Short mmCIF file of C-alpha atoms in Angstrom, two decimals:
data_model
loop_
_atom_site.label_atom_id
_atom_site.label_comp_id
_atom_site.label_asym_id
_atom_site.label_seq_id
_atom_site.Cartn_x
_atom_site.Cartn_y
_atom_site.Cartn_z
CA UNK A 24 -13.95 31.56 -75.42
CA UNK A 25 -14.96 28.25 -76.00
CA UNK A 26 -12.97 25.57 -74.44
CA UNK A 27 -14.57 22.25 -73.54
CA UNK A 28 -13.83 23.13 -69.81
CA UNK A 29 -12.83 26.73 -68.55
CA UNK A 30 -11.15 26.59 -64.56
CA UNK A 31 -10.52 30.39 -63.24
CA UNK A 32 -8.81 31.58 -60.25
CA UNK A 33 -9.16 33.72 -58.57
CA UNK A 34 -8.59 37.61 -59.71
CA UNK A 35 -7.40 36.02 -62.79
CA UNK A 36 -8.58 37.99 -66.09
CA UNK A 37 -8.71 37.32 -69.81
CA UNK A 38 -8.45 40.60 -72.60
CA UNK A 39 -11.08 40.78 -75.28
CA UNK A 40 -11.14 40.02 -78.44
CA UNK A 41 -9.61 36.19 -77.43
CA UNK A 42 -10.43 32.88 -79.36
CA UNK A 43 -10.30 29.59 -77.96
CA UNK A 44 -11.38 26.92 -79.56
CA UNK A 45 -11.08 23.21 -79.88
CA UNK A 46 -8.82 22.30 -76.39
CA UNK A 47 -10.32 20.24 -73.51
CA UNK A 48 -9.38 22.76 -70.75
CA UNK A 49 -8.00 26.46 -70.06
CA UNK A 50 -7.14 26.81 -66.62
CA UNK A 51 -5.87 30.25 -64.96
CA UNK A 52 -4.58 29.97 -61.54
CA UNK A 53 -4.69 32.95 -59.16
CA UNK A 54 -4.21 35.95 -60.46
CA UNK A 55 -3.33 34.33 -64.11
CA UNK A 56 -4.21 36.89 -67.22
CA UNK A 57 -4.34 36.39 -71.03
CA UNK A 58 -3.90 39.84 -72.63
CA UNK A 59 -6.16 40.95 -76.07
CA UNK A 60 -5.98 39.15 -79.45
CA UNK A 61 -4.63 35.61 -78.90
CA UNK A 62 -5.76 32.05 -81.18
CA UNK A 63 -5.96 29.62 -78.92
CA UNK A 64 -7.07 26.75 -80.79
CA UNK A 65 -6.14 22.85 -80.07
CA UNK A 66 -7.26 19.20 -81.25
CA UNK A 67 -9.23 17.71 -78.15
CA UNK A 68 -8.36 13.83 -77.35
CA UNK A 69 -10.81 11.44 -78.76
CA UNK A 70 -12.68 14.00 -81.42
CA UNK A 71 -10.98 12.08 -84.96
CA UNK A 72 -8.57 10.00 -85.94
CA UNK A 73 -5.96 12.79 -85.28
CA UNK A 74 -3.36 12.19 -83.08
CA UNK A 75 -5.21 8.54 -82.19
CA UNK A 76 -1.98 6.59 -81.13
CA UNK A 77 -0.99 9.40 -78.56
CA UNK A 78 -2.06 6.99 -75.76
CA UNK A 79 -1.82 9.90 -72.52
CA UNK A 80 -2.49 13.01 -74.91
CA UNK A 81 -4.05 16.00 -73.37
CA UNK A 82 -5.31 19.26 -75.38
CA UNK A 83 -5.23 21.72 -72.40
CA UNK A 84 -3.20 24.50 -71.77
CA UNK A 85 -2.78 26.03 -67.91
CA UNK A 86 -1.56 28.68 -67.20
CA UNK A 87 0.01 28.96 -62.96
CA UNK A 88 0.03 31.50 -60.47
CA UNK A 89 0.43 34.97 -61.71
CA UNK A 90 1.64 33.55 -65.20
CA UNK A 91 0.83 36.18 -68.09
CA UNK A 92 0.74 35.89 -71.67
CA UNK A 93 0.77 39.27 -73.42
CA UNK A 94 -0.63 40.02 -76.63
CA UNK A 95 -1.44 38.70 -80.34
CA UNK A 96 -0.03 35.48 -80.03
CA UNK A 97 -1.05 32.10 -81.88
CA UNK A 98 -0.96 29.00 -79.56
CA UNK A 99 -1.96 25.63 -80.70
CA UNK A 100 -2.86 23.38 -77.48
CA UNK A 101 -3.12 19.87 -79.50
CA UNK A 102 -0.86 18.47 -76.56
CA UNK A 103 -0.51 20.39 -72.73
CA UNK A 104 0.83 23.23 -72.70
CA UNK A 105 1.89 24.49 -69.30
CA UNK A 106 3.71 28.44 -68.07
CA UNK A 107 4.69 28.35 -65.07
CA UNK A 108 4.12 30.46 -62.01
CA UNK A 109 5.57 33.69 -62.53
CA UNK A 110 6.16 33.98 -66.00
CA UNK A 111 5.30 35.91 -69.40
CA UNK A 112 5.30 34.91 -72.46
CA UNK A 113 6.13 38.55 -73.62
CA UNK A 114 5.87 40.82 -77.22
CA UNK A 115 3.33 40.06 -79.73
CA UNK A 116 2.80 37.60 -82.89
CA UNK A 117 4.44 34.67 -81.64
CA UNK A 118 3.78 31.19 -81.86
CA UNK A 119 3.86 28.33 -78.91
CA UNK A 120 3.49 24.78 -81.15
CA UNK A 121 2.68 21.25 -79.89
CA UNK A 122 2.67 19.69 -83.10
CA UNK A 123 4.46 19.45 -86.54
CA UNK A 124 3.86 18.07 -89.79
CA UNK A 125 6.42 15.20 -91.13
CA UNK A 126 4.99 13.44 -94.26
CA UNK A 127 6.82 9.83 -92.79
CA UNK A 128 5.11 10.86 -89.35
CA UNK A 129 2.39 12.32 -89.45
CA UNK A 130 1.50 12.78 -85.43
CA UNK A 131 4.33 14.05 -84.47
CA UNK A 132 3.67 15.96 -81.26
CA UNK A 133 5.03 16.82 -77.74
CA UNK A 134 4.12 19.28 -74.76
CA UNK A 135 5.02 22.11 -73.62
CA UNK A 136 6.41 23.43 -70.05
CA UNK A 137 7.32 27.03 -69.60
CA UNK A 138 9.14 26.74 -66.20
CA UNK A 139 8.31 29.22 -63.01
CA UNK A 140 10.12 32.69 -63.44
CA UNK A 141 10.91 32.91 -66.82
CA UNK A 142 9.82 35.62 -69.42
CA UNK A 143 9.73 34.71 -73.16
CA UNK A 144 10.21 37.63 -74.97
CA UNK A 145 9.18 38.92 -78.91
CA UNK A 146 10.78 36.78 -81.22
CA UNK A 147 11.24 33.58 -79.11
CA UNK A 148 9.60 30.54 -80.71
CA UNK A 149 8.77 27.33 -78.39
CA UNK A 150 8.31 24.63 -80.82
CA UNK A 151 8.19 21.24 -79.61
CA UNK A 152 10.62 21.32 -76.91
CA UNK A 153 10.27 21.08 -72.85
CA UNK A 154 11.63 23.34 -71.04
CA UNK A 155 12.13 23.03 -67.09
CA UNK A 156 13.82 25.05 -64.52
#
């Protein structure tokens, strides 16, 4: 684990065999847990010429009271990405995405927001789109 900054509450817990690399801040809030086997990996603001003309850009993903993410999944923290107390980002091998590639636009990006009480099962990609309950 090898975010710029690290914040855990708590009786919060991370799994082994986790990578995270390249994001300004991981924060767990009470009792927050990462399962085993995720790529967490991000573009932190002001490294490159990446993502330069995102004026209020933040590569951080938190993670709120008692939120879980499960196993094996692939999340790319270029912009914030935020679950919400109380939720799971369920199954294994999925993908949570801040950014895309478009040829004519080439930093194209947006956060994320996983809203309180919600469980995102197997299967269930969050690609560039809020979400807010």
């Amino acid at each position: 684990m090898a975010p710029e900054h690290l914040r855990i509450g708590p009786r919060s817990s991370i799994g082994h065999g986790n990578v995270c690399k390249e994001i300004g801040l991981l924060e767990l809030g009470p009792h927050a847990a990462i399962g085993h086997f995720h790529w967490i990996s991000g573009y932190p603001e002001g490294k490159g010429p990446h993502f330069a003309t995102e004026g209020n850009r933040k590569s951080e993903v938190i993670q709120e009271e008692q939120a879980a993410i499960a196993s094996r999944h692939l999340i790319d923290g270029s912009e914030r990405i935020r679950i919400g107390a109380f939720s799971v980002r369920a199954g294994v091998r999925s993908q949570i995405v801040t950014h895309q590639f478009d040829r004519f636009s080439p930093e194209d990006l947006a956060a994320v927001d996983l809203a309180m009480f919600t469980v995102f099962p197997e299967g269930v990609s969050k690609k560039r789109a809020s979400h807010s309950g």
